[in-house]
Amino acid sequence: MVLTTTSIRDSEESLHCTFASRYVQEPLPKFKIPKKSMPKEAAYQIVNDELMLDGNPRLNLASFVSTWMEPECDKLIMSSINKNYVDMDEYPVTTELQNRCVNMLAHLFHAPVGDDETAVGVGTVGSSEAIMLAGLAFKRKWQSKRKAEGKPFDKPNIVTGANVQVCWEKFARYFEVELKEVKLKEGYYVMDPAKAVEIVDENTICVAAILGSTLTGEFEDVKLLNELLTKKNKETGWETPIHVDAASGGFIAPFLWPDLEWDFRLPLVKSINVSGHKYGLVYAGVGWVIWRSKEDLPDELVFHINYLGSDQPTFTLNFSKGSYQIIAQYYQLIRLGFEGYKDVMKNCLSNAKVLTEGITKMGRFDIVSKDVGVPVVAFSLRDSSKYTVFEVSEHLRRFGWIVPAYTMPPDAEHIAVLRVVIREDFSHSLAERLVSDIEKILSELDTQPPRLPTKAVRVTAEEVRDDKGDGLHHFHMDTVETQKDIIKHWRKIAGKKTSGVC
């Protein structure tokens, strides 16, 4: 949700229609409901004209979220767009499809589920809700255990890397859990398992590992974390568990690196979230959270309602929501199968390699993303004395590309990078075109007058009369450090955890 404010002055602004003479004669109020209705054709034209200024989703290389699905799935989505997911008694087949998806993902993540058992999980609105639910389960289990032992239970904490997505900060703030972050360092932009285990204490409800960092796409070493945390648990008598945030990597690692141990094969991993709307290849709005077993989801968090027709268990932060994302996810799982998902992910990785090679050949950037991980290409300028990655990002918009630039979290804030997310709809030819456009931009920027290396002019309050005696007053120009000002400005915009979409 984006919080907006409207001033009194803005509330009086009007919207002037493009084809006013054909449809409406009077301008529409921007922030008030119009007094009269209008023809449906006019309403469509007005909204459509405004949306023309939106970016092209296919060229939005900032987002991990899927922007293309097959026409057959689009038809299924439109035919079910009026179904409310929460009406389980009225739409029992939709509920069954969700259960099938949960079980498919549980088996994909090696949950210890027997052939005659049902997996424990739920569909969510993206990974943000999934993480909230998993965090609540950890908090409630930890509190119950502390209460039973007669120990304080008012200061829970969670251990993460400083590279976590903003939804983890939201969870900590909204549900009053201290967030203990492992700081990053130059050249190492994921959580260090050893440092994470060091700051675990008796109040730690879980350690959150990221399978596919938003910053660079890199996988954190969940197996090593499991080994180190198991050792500490034995030494202290604690039972600190692990949650894996596989929002981006959960639909990649099982298909490209099936032998990589990060999931329920590791005993301390109790829950996993994954975004169906990222590399699950579904449009925005669907995520999943899977628990290892029923014991890992406290019963007191599950509500039972019957006013929609029958007893329905529910564990969500939302209530009403569309069914089409669940239906679309099931379509993709049966349409592609294991082989299809593997082919898509291999193709994404191949296109990421093409882009990486093209950027490397320029000799102007350092690649900071890794070969094993989410197909993301993150790169920094070797020389930022004449221009920055932020300027490159801004110039790319002239060609239609949306490529984010941002600074790394603490303690690597001095590193600024560009990041390209390779999705299914990003082709080999688009990768080559992007490389060509970056080269054009660099050539243009190279011709600009060089910035002063560390200082720039700034107007002060001191006034000096012109030596010619023309009666004009001129401000004296002294020098200040411009690079610090630039970094400070961009940190206001990009320094917070705002990159990436759950």
Short mmCIF file of C-alpha atoms in Angstrom, two decimals:
data_model
loop_
_atom_site.label_atom_id
_atom_site.label_comp_id
_atom_site.label_asym_id
_atom_site.label_seq_id
_atom_site.Cartn_x
_atom_site.Cartn_y
_atom_site.Cartn_z
CA MET A 1 0.00 0.00 0.00
CA VAL A 2 1.22 3.48 -0.87
CA LEU A 3 0.26 6.17 1.59
CA THR A 4 -0.82 9.37 -0.15
CA THR A 5 -1.83 12.82 1.01
CA THR A 6 -3.79 15.42 -0.90
CA SER A 7 -3.58 19.10 -0.13
CA ILE A 8 -6.60 21.42 -0.28
CA ARG A 9 -5.14 22.95 -3.39
CA ASP A 10 -4.72 19.56 -5.08
CA SER A 11 -8.28 18.54 -4.23
CA GLU A 12 -9.59 21.24 -6.52
CA GLU A 13 -7.56 20.07 -9.54
CA SER A 14 -9.39 18.75 -12.57
CA LEU A 15 -8.66 16.08 -15.14
CA HIS A 16 -8.93 17.32 -18.73
CA CYS A 17 -9.93 14.61 -21.18
CA THR A 18 -7.90 13.93 -24.31
CA PHE A 19 -10.92 13.63 -26.60
CA ALA A 20 -13.18 16.03 -24.71
CA SER A 21 -15.26 17.07 -27.72
CA ARG A 22 -16.22 13.48 -28.43
CA TYR A 23 -17.03 12.29 -24.93
CA VAL A 24 -17.35 14.88 -22.18
CA GLN A 25 -17.46 18.64 -22.30
CA GLU A 26 -16.38 19.46 -18.75
CA PRO A 27 -13.18 18.51 -16.93
CA LEU A 28 -13.40 15.87 -14.20
CA PRO A 29 -12.35 16.49 -10.58
CA LYS A 30 -9.18 14.54 -9.80
CA PHE A 31 -9.76 13.83 -6.13
CA LYS A 32 -13.54 13.96 -5.78
CA ILE A 33 -16.23 11.66 -7.17
CA PRO A 34 -17.87 13.30 -10.21
CA LYS A 35 -21.44 14.47 -9.68
CA LYS A 36 -22.69 12.83 -12.84
CA SER A 37 -22.09 9.53 -14.57
CA MET A 38 -20.61 9.20 -18.05
CA PRO A 39 -20.75 6.71 -20.93
CA LYS A 40 -18.69 3.56 -20.43
CA GLU A 41 -16.70 4.35 -23.59
CA ALA A 42 -15.72 7.71 -22.14
CA ALA A 43 -14.64 6.22 -18.82
CA TYR A 44 -12.55 3.63 -20.62
CA GLN A 45 -10.90 6.22 -22.84
CA ILE A 46 -10.04 8.48 -19.92
CA VAL A 47 -8.46 5.73 -17.83
CA ASN A 48 -6.70 4.18 -20.80
CA ASP A 49 -5.18 7.51 -21.79
CA GLU A 50 -3.79 8.05 -18.30
CA LEU A 51 -2.28 4.57 -18.20
CA MET A 52 -0.35 5.26 -21.41
CA LEU A 53 2.29 7.01 -19.30
CA ASP A 54 2.97 3.91 -17.21
CA GLY A 55 6.15 2.00 -17.96
CA ASN A 56 6.16 -1.12 -20.14
CA PRO A 57 5.97 -4.15 -17.76
CA ARG A 58 8.13 -6.24 -20.11
CA LEU A 59 10.91 -3.65 -19.88
CA ASN A 60 10.60 -3.29 -16.11
CA LEU A 61 13.83 -5.02 -15.15
CA ALA A 62 13.51 -3.90 -11.53
CA SER A 63 10.75 -6.35 -10.67
CA PHE A 64 10.91 -10.07 -9.96
CA VAL A 65 7.17 -10.34 -10.58
CA SER A 66 5.92 -12.24 -13.64
CA THR A 67 4.60 -10.06 -16.46
CA TRP A 68 3.58 -12.71 -19.00
CA MET A 69 1.42 -15.84 -19.01
CA GLU A 70 0.01 -17.98 -21.78
CA PRO A 71 -3.33 -16.92 -23.34
CA GLU A 72 -4.98 -20.11 -22.08
CA CYS A 73 -4.13 -19.17 -18.52
CA ASP A 74 -5.33 -15.62 -19.14
CA LYS A 75 -8.70 -17.12 -20.09
CA LEU A 76 -8.83 -19.11 -16.86
CA ILE A 77 -7.99 -15.98 -14.90
CA MET A 78 -10.74 -13.93 -16.52
CA SER A 79 -13.33 -16.70 -16.05
CA SER A 80 -12.57 -16.91 -12.31
CA ILE A 81 -11.87 -13.26 -11.54
CA ASN A 82 -15.23 -12.93 -9.76
CA LYS A 83 -14.62 -15.82 -7.36
CA ASN A 84 -13.82 -14.97 -3.74
CA TYR A 85 -11.14 -17.35 -2.52
CA VAL A 86 -12.41 -17.33 1.06
CA ASP A 87 -15.82 -18.80 0.07
CA MET A 88 -14.54 -22.33 0.36
CA ASP A 89 -17.96 -23.92 0.70
CA GLU A 90 -19.23 -22.17 -2.43
CA TYR A 91 -16.06 -22.84 -4.45
CA PRO A 92 -14.85 -26.24 -3.19
CA VAL A 93 -12.87 -27.02 -6.34
CA THR A 94 -10.80 -23.86 -5.94
CA THR A 95 -10.06 -24.89 -2.36
CA GLU A 96 -9.02 -28.32 -3.61
CA LEU A 97 -6.67 -26.75 -6.15
CA GLN A 98 -5.01 -24.77 -3.36
CA ASN A 99 -4.53 -27.94 -1.34
CA ARG A 100 -2.97 -29.64 -4.35
CA CYS A 101 -0.55 -26.73 -4.83
CA VAL A 102 0.45 -26.85 -1.15
CA ASN A 103 1.18 -30.57 -1.39
CA MET A 104 3.11 -30.22 -4.65
CA LEU A 105 5.33 -27.53 -3.13
CA ALA A 106 5.78 -29.49 0.11
CA HIS A 107 7.06 -32.48 -1.87
CA LEU A 108 9.23 -30.20 -4.04
CA PHE A 109 10.82 -28.86 -0.84
CA HIS A 110 11.28 -32.39 0.60
CA ALA A 111 8.82 -32.02 3.48
CA PRO A 112 8.52 -35.28 5.48
CA VAL A 113 5.00 -35.94 4.22
CA GLY A 114 3.82 -39.52 3.72
CA ASP A 115 1.79 -40.65 0.73
CA ASP A 116 -1.36 -40.72 2.82
CA GLU A 117 -0.65 -37.46 4.65
CA THR A 118 -1.61 -33.88 3.86
CA ALA A 119 1.00 -31.16 3.83
CA VAL A 120 0.63 -28.07 6.02
CA GLY A 121 0.60 -24.75 4.21
CA VAL A 122 -1.52 -21.98 2.77
CA GLY A 123 -1.74 -19.66 -0.21
CA THR A 124 -1.04 -16.02 0.62
CA VAL A 125 -0.95 -12.57 -0.95
CA GLY A 126 2.70 -12.72 -1.97
CA SER A 127 5.61 -13.67 0.25
CA SER A 128 5.04 -10.69 2.53
CA GLU A 129 1.93 -12.27 4.08
CA ALA A 130 3.65 -15.66 4.05
CA ILE A 131 6.54 -14.28 6.09
CA MET A 132 4.15 -12.62 8.55
CA LEU A 133 2.37 -15.93 9.12
CA ALA A 134 5.59 -17.91 9.49
CA GLY A 135 6.97 -15.30 11.89
CA LEU A 136 3.80 -15.39 13.99
CA ALA A 137 4.04 -19.18 14.24
CA PHE A 138 7.65 -18.94 15.45
CA LYS A 139 6.79 -16.20 17.94
CA ARG A 140 3.83 -18.08 19.40
CA LYS A 141 5.78 -21.34 19.76
CA TRP A 142 8.65 -19.53 21.46
CA GLN A 143 6.28 -17.70 23.83
CA SER A 144 4.44 -20.89 24.77
CA LYS A 145 7.70 -22.65 25.52
CA ARG A 146 8.99 -19.75 27.63
CA LYS A 147 5.72 -19.54 29.56
CA ALA A 148 5.84 -23.27 30.32
CA GLU A 149 9.40 -22.85 31.62
CA GLY A 150 8.42 -19.84 33.74
CA LYS A 151 10.79 -17.55 31.85
CA PRO A 152 10.25 -14.02 30.46
CA PHE A 153 8.65 -13.99 27.03
CA ASP A 154 8.37 -10.26 26.29
CA LYS A 155 11.57 -9.69 24.28
CA PRO A 156 11.58 -11.96 21.22
CA ASN A 157 14.10 -11.35 18.46
CA ILE A 158 14.79 -12.67 15.00
CA VAL A 159 18.22 -12.93 13.34
CA THR A 160 18.61 -12.00 9.67
CA GLY A 161 21.15 -10.52 7.31
CA ALA A 162 21.04 -6.81 6.51
CA ASN A 163 20.14 -7.85 2.95
CA VAL A 164 16.62 -9.00 3.84
CA GLN A 165 13.59 -7.61 2.02
CA VAL A 166 11.59 -4.85 3.72
CA CYS A 167 8.77 -7.24 4.68
CA TRP A 168 11.02 -8.61 7.45
CA GLU A 169 11.31 -5.13 8.91
CA LYS A 170 7.54 -4.83 8.69
CA PHE A 171 7.07 -8.09 10.57
CA ALA A 172 9.47 -7.01 13.31
CA ARG A 173 7.83 -3.61 13.73
CA TYR A 174 4.20 -4.68 13.42
CA PHE A 175 4.49 -7.68 15.74
CA GLU A 176 7.00 -6.25 18.22
CA VAL A 177 9.96 -8.47 17.51
CA GLU A 178 13.53 -7.15 17.67
CA LEU A 179 15.32 -7.48 14.33
CA LYS A 180 18.99 -8.42 14.80
CA GLU A 181 20.79 -7.93 11.51
CA VAL A 182 24.15 -9.32 10.46
CA LYS A 183 25.94 -6.50 8.68
CA LEU A 184 27.32 -6.96 5.17
CA LYS A 185 30.77 -6.10 3.89
CA GLU A 186 32.25 -5.26 0.51
CA GLY A 187 32.45 -8.37 -1.64
CA TYR A 188 30.12 -10.38 0.64
CA TYR A 189 26.52 -9.25 0.29
CA VAL A 190 24.65 -12.02 2.10
CA MET A 191 24.32 -13.11 5.71
CA ASP A 192 27.41 -14.76 7.19
CA PRO A 193 26.11 -17.96 8.93
CA ALA A 194 28.85 -17.88 11.56
CA LYS A 195 28.10 -14.26 12.52
CA ALA A 196 24.38 -15.01 12.55
CA VAL A 197 24.78 -17.88 14.99
CA GLU A 198 27.02 -15.73 17.20
CA ILE A 199 24.19 -13.27 17.91
CA VAL A 200 21.54 -15.94 18.52
CA ASP A 201 20.39 -15.94 22.14
CA GLU A 202 17.66 -17.52 24.23
CA ASN A 203 15.14 -14.96 22.95
CA THR A 204 15.72 -15.74 19.27
CA ILE A 205 12.52 -17.14 17.77
CA CYS A 206 14.27 -18.13 14.52
CA VAL A 207 17.09 -17.36 12.10
CA ALA A 208 15.87 -16.29 8.65
CA ALA A 209 18.00 -17.35 5.70
CA ILE A 210 17.46 -15.93 2.21
CA LEU A 211 17.47 -18.21 -0.84
CA GLY A 212 17.95 -15.51 -3.45
CA SER A 213 18.95 -12.13 -2.09
CA THR A 214 16.97 -9.19 -3.45
CA LEU A 215 20.24 -7.29 -3.87
CA THR A 216 22.30 -9.74 -5.92
CA GLY A 217 20.24 -12.93 -6.29
CA GLU A 218 22.80 -14.91 -4.29
CA PHE A 219 21.78 -17.95 -2.21
CA GLU A 220 22.76 -17.94 1.45
CA ASP A 221 24.44 -21.06 2.84
CA VAL A 222 21.49 -22.64 4.65
CA LYS A 223 23.27 -25.97 5.11
CA LEU A 224 26.19 -24.38 6.96
CA LEU A 225 23.75 -22.33 9.03
CA ASN A 226 21.93 -25.53 9.99
CA GLU A 227 25.20 -27.19 11.05
CA LEU A 228 26.41 -24.25 13.15
CA LEU A 229 23.01 -23.66 14.74
CA THR A 230 22.59 -27.37 15.56
CA LYS A 231 25.92 -27.25 17.38
CA LYS A 232 24.93 -24.15 19.35
CA ASN A 233 21.54 -25.63 20.24
CA LYS A 234 23.26 -28.70 21.68
CA GLU A 235 25.66 -26.56 23.70
CA THR A 236 22.96 -24.28 25.12
CA GLY A 237 19.90 -26.50 25.24
CA TRP A 238 17.98 -24.09 23.03
CA GLU A 239 15.83 -25.15 20.08
CA THR A 240 16.34 -22.19 17.74
CA PRO A 241 14.86 -23.06 14.32
CA ILE A 242 15.42 -21.77 10.77
CA HIS A 243 13.00 -20.17 8.34
CA VAL A 244 13.99 -20.01 4.68
CA ASP A 245 12.79 -17.01 2.71
CA ALA A 246 12.76 -18.62 -0.73
CA ALA A 247 10.58 -15.93 -2.29
CA SER A 248 12.75 -15.84 -5.40
CA GLY A 249 14.85 -18.99 -5.21
CA GLY A 250 12.22 -21.52 -4.19
CA PHE A 251 11.14 -22.09 -7.78
CA ILE A 252 14.73 -22.09 -9.08
CA ALA A 253 16.99 -24.18 -6.84
CA PRO A 254 14.91 -27.42 -7.02
CA PHE A 255 15.08 -27.40 -10.83
CA LEU A 256 18.61 -26.14 -11.50
CA TRP A 257 20.49 -27.36 -8.43
CA PRO A 258 18.45 -30.28 -7.03
CA ASP A 259 21.36 -31.51 -4.88
CA LEU A 260 21.68 -28.18 -3.06
CA GLU A 261 20.49 -28.73 0.51
CA TRP A 262 18.53 -25.72 1.72
CA ASP A 263 15.01 -27.00 2.39
CA PHE A 264 13.29 -29.49 4.70
CA ARG A 265 16.15 -31.95 4.21
CA LEU A 266 17.82 -29.86 6.91
CA PRO A 267 16.30 -30.70 10.32
CA LEU A 268 16.16 -27.13 11.69
CA VAL A 269 14.23 -25.74 8.71
CA LYS A 270 10.66 -25.52 10.01
CA SER A 271 8.99 -23.32 7.39
CA ILE A 272 9.59 -22.00 3.88
CA ASN A 273 7.92 -19.21 1.94
CA VAL A 274 7.96 -18.86 -1.83
CA SER A 275 6.45 -16.35 -4.25
CA GLY A 276 4.26 -17.90 -6.91
CA HIS A 277 4.18 -14.54 -8.66
CA LYS A 278 7.95 -14.50 -9.15
CA TYR A 279 9.59 -17.59 -10.59
CA GLY A 280 6.41 -19.55 -9.92
CA LEU A 281 5.46 -17.74 -13.17
CA VAL A 282 2.09 -16.33 -12.05
CA TYR A 283 0.91 -12.72 -12.22
CA ALA A 284 1.25 -10.57 -9.10
CA GLY A 285 -0.65 -11.55 -5.98
CA VAL A 286 0.18 -15.11 -4.93
CA GLY A 287 2.64 -16.54 -2.43
CA TRP A 288 2.93 -19.71 -0.37
CA VAL A 289 4.11 -20.73 3.07
CA ILE A 290 4.80 -24.39 3.85
CA TRP A 291 5.46 -25.83 7.32
CA ARG A 292 7.52 -28.89 8.01
CA SER A 293 4.74 -30.54 10.04
CA LYS A 294 1.53 -29.78 11.92
CA GLU A 295 3.52 -29.38 15.12
CA ASP A 296 5.25 -26.31 13.67
CA LEU A 297 1.99 -24.38 13.24
CA PRO A 298 0.37 -23.68 16.64
CA ASP A 299 -3.32 -24.63 16.71
CA GLU A 300 -4.29 -21.40 18.50
CA LEU A 301 -3.35 -19.40 15.40
CA VAL A 302 -5.85 -21.23 13.21
CA PHE A 303 -9.38 -19.79 13.19
CA HIS A 304 -12.54 -21.73 12.40
CA ILE A 305 -15.54 -20.02 10.81
CA ASN A 306 -18.91 -21.44 9.75
CA TYR A 307 -20.94 -18.46 8.54
CA LEU A 308 -20.09 -19.14 4.90
CA GLY A 309 -21.70 -22.56 4.94
CA SER A 310 -19.47 -25.05 6.77
CA ASP A 311 -16.58 -25.22 9.20
CA GLN A 312 -13.59 -23.63 7.54
CA PRO A 313 -10.13 -23.39 9.10
CA THR A 314 -8.28 -20.23 8.16
CA PHE A 315 -4.85 -18.83 8.95
CA THR A 316 -4.37 -15.62 7.00
CA LEU A 317 -3.96 -11.92 7.62
CA ASN A 318 -6.32 -11.18 4.75
CA PHE A 319 -9.83 -12.49 4.27
CA SER A 320 -11.48 -11.81 0.92
CA LYS A 321 -9.19 -12.12 -2.08
CA GLY A 322 -9.34 -13.34 -5.66
CA SER A 323 -9.20 -17.04 -6.53
CA TYR A 324 -7.59 -16.57 -9.91
CA GLN A 325 -4.00 -16.52 -8.62
CA ILE A 326 -4.45 -19.95 -7.03
CA ILE A 327 -6.01 -21.27 -10.23
CA ALA A 328 -3.20 -19.77 -12.31
CA GLN A 329 -0.57 -21.35 -10.07
CA TYR A 330 -2.16 -24.77 -10.41
CA TYR A 331 -2.28 -24.28 -14.19
CA GLN A 332 1.44 -23.57 -14.31
CA LEU A 333 2.36 -26.52 -12.11
CA ILE A 334 0.48 -29.05 -14.25
CA ARG A 335 1.18 -27.30 -17.56
CA LEU A 336 4.96 -27.12 -17.13
CA GLY A 337 5.72 -29.95 -14.76
CA PHE A 338 9.23 -30.45 -13.44
CA GLU A 339 10.75 -30.57 -16.92
CA GLY A 340 9.00 -27.38 -18.07
CA TYR A 341 10.05 -25.36 -15.03
CA LYS A 342 13.60 -26.61 -15.44
CA ASP A 343 13.65 -25.48 -19.09
CA VAL A 344 12.33 -22.02 -18.21
CA MET A 345 14.88 -21.54 -15.43
CA LYS A 346 17.74 -22.76 -17.62
CA ASN A 347 16.71 -20.28 -20.28
CA CYS A 348 16.62 -17.43 -17.72
CA LEU A 349 20.08 -18.40 -16.51
CA SER A 350 21.35 -18.54 -20.10
CA ASN A 351 20.04 -15.03 -20.84
CA ALA A 352 21.59 -13.76 -17.61
CA LYS A 353 24.91 -15.16 -18.82
CA VAL A 354 24.54 -13.35 -22.15
CA LEU A 355 23.91 -10.07 -20.36
CA THR A 356 26.77 -10.66 -17.91
CA GLU A 357 29.20 -11.33 -20.75
CA GLY A 358 28.08 -8.24 -22.65
CA ILE A 359 28.47 -5.98 -19.61
CA THR A 360 31.83 -7.53 -18.72
CA LYS A 361 33.19 -6.93 -22.24
CA MET A 362 32.64 -3.19 -21.83
CA GLY A 363 35.39 -3.14 -19.20
CA ARG A 364 33.51 -0.47 -17.28
CA PHE A 365 31.69 -2.52 -14.66
CA ASP A 366 32.35 -5.08 -11.95
CA ILE A 367 29.82 -7.92 -11.71
CA VAL A 368 28.73 -8.44 -8.08
CA SER A 369 26.08 -11.13 -8.64
CA LYS A 370 26.97 -14.83 -8.59
CA ASP A 371 26.61 -17.69 -11.06
CA VAL A 372 24.65 -19.82 -8.59
CA GLY A 373 21.50 -18.05 -7.54
CA VAL A 374 18.51 -16.21 -8.93
CA PRO A 375 19.10 -15.07 -12.56
CA VAL A 376 19.97 -11.52 -11.60
CA VAL A 377 22.79 -9.41 -13.01
CA ALA A 378 24.03 -6.82 -10.51
CA PHE A 379 26.98 -4.63 -11.47
CA SER A 380 28.82 -1.54 -10.24
CA LEU A 381 30.82 1.13 -12.04
CA ARG A 382 34.58 0.78 -11.71
CA ASP A 383 35.01 4.55 -12.01
CA SER A 384 32.33 6.84 -10.59
CA SER A 385 34.35 10.04 -10.81
CA LYS A 386 32.51 11.35 -13.91
CA TYR A 387 29.05 9.87 -13.37
CA THR A 388 27.27 7.37 -11.13
CA VAL A 389 25.08 4.30 -11.58
CA PHE A 390 22.13 6.50 -10.68
CA GLU A 391 22.74 8.62 -13.76
CA VAL A 392 23.08 5.51 -15.92
CA SER A 393 19.77 4.27 -14.53
CA GLU A 394 18.08 7.58 -15.29
CA HIS A 395 19.40 7.67 -18.85
CA LEU A 396 18.21 4.12 -19.52
CA ARG A 397 14.62 5.29 -19.10
CA ARG A 398 14.99 7.21 -22.38
CA PHE A 399 15.13 3.85 -24.11
CA GLY A 400 12.20 2.47 -22.10
CA TRP A 401 14.31 0.36 -19.72
CA ILE A 402 13.56 0.44 -16.00
CA VAL A 403 16.79 -0.62 -14.29
CA PRO A 404 17.12 0.25 -10.59
CA ALA A 405 20.24 1.68 -9.00
CA TYR A 406 20.74 1.50 -5.24
CA THR A 407 23.30 1.44 -2.47
CA MET A 408 24.01 -1.68 -0.46
CA PRO A 409 22.83 -2.01 3.18
CA PRO A 410 25.18 -1.57 6.18
CA ASP A 411 28.16 -2.00 6.26
CA ALA A 412 28.56 -1.80 2.50
CA GLU A 413 26.71 1.47 1.90
CA HIS A 414 29.55 2.87 -0.18
CA ILE A 415 28.83 0.31 -2.91
CA ALA A 416 26.20 1.37 -5.46
CA VAL A 417 24.96 -1.02 -8.13
CA LEU A 418 22.59 -1.47 -11.04
CA ARG A 419 20.47 -4.63 -11.06
CA VAL A 420 18.70 -6.42 -13.90
CA VAL A 421 16.21 -9.19 -13.08
CA ILE A 422 16.01 -11.83 -15.81
CA ARG A 423 12.47 -13.14 -16.08
CA GLU A 424 10.94 -15.65 -18.49
CA ASP A 425 9.92 -12.89 -20.91
CA PHE A 426 13.42 -11.37 -21.12
CA SER A 427 14.93 -12.80 -24.28
CA HIS A 428 18.43 -13.20 -25.70
CA SER A 429 17.78 -10.36 -28.17
CA LEU A 430 16.55 -8.06 -25.39
CA ALA A 431 19.75 -8.77 -23.46
CA GLU A 432 21.82 -7.76 -26.50
CA ARG A 433 19.71 -4.62 -27.00
CA LEU A 434 20.16 -3.61 -23.37
CA VAL A 435 23.93 -4.00 -23.66
CA SER A 436 23.89 -1.85 -26.79
CA ASP A 437 21.82 0.86 -25.08
CA ILE A 438 24.13 0.90 -22.04
CA GLU A 439 27.11 1.37 -24.37
CA LYS A 440 25.37 4.32 -26.04
CA ILE A 441 24.65 5.92 -22.68
CA LEU A 442 28.22 5.52 -21.48
CA SER A 443 29.49 7.12 -24.68
CA GLU A 444 27.20 10.09 -24.11
CA LEU A 445 28.14 10.44 -20.46
CA ASP A 446 31.84 10.26 -21.35
CA THR A 447 31.47 13.43 -23.40
CA GLN A 448 30.03 15.42 -20.52
CA PRO A 449 32.31 17.81 -18.60
CA PRO A 450 33.93 15.90 -15.73
CA ARG A 451 32.63 16.46 -12.26
CA LEU A 452 35.02 18.04 -9.80
CA PRO A 453 36.73 15.04 -8.20
CA THR A 454 35.79 15.63 -4.58
CA LYS A 455 34.62 19.22 -4.38
CA ALA A 456 31.92 21.34 -6.00
CA VAL A 457 30.83 24.91 -5.88
CA ARG A 458 28.20 26.06 -3.41
CA VAL A 459 26.65 29.47 -2.91
CA THR A 460 27.21 31.01 0.51
CA ALA A 461 25.59 33.99 2.17
CA GLU A 462 28.69 36.13 1.60
CA GLU A 463 28.11 38.79 -1.07
CA VAL A 464 30.87 40.34 -3.15
CA ARG A 465 30.43 43.47 -5.30
CA ASP A 466 31.57 43.11 -8.91
CA ASP A 467 35.07 44.49 -9.49
CA LYS A 468 33.75 46.41 -12.50
CA GLY A 469 31.50 48.44 -10.23
CA ASP A 470 28.36 47.67 -12.18
CA GLY A 471 26.29 47.79 -9.03
CA LEU A 472 25.42 44.12 -9.23
CA HIS A 473 25.85 41.83 -6.27
CA HIS A 474 27.37 38.40 -6.85
CA PHE A 475 27.49 35.48 -4.46
CA HIS A 476 30.91 34.21 -3.53
CA MET A 477 31.43 30.55 -4.49
CA ASP A 478 33.29 28.29 -2.06
CA THR A 479 33.92 24.51 -2.26
CA VAL A 480 32.26 21.55 -0.57
CA GLU A 481 32.33 17.82 -0.98
CA THR A 482 29.79 17.01 -3.66
CA GLN A 483 30.07 13.23 -3.58
CA LYS A 484 28.81 13.11 -0.01
CA ASP A 485 25.85 15.26 -0.97
CA ILE A 486 25.01 13.01 -3.90
CA ILE A 487 25.24 9.84 -1.82
CA LYS A 488 23.19 11.43 0.94
CA HIS A 489 20.49 12.38 -1.57
CA TRP A 490 20.31 8.93 -3.11
CA ARG A 491 20.27 7.18 0.25
CA LYS A 492 17.07 9.02 1.02
CA ILE A 493 15.62 7.41 -2.07
CA ALA A 494 17.37 4.06 -2.31
CA GLY A 495 19.12 3.50 1.00
CA LYS A 496 16.12 1.90 2.64
CA LYS A 497 15.01 -1.66 1.93
CA THR A 498 12.65 -0.78 -0.88
CA SER A 499 14.11 -2.86 -3.67
CA GLY A 500 12.43 -5.98 -4.81
CA VAL A 501 8.75 -7.13 -4.69
CA CYS A 502 7.29 -9.88 -2.58
#
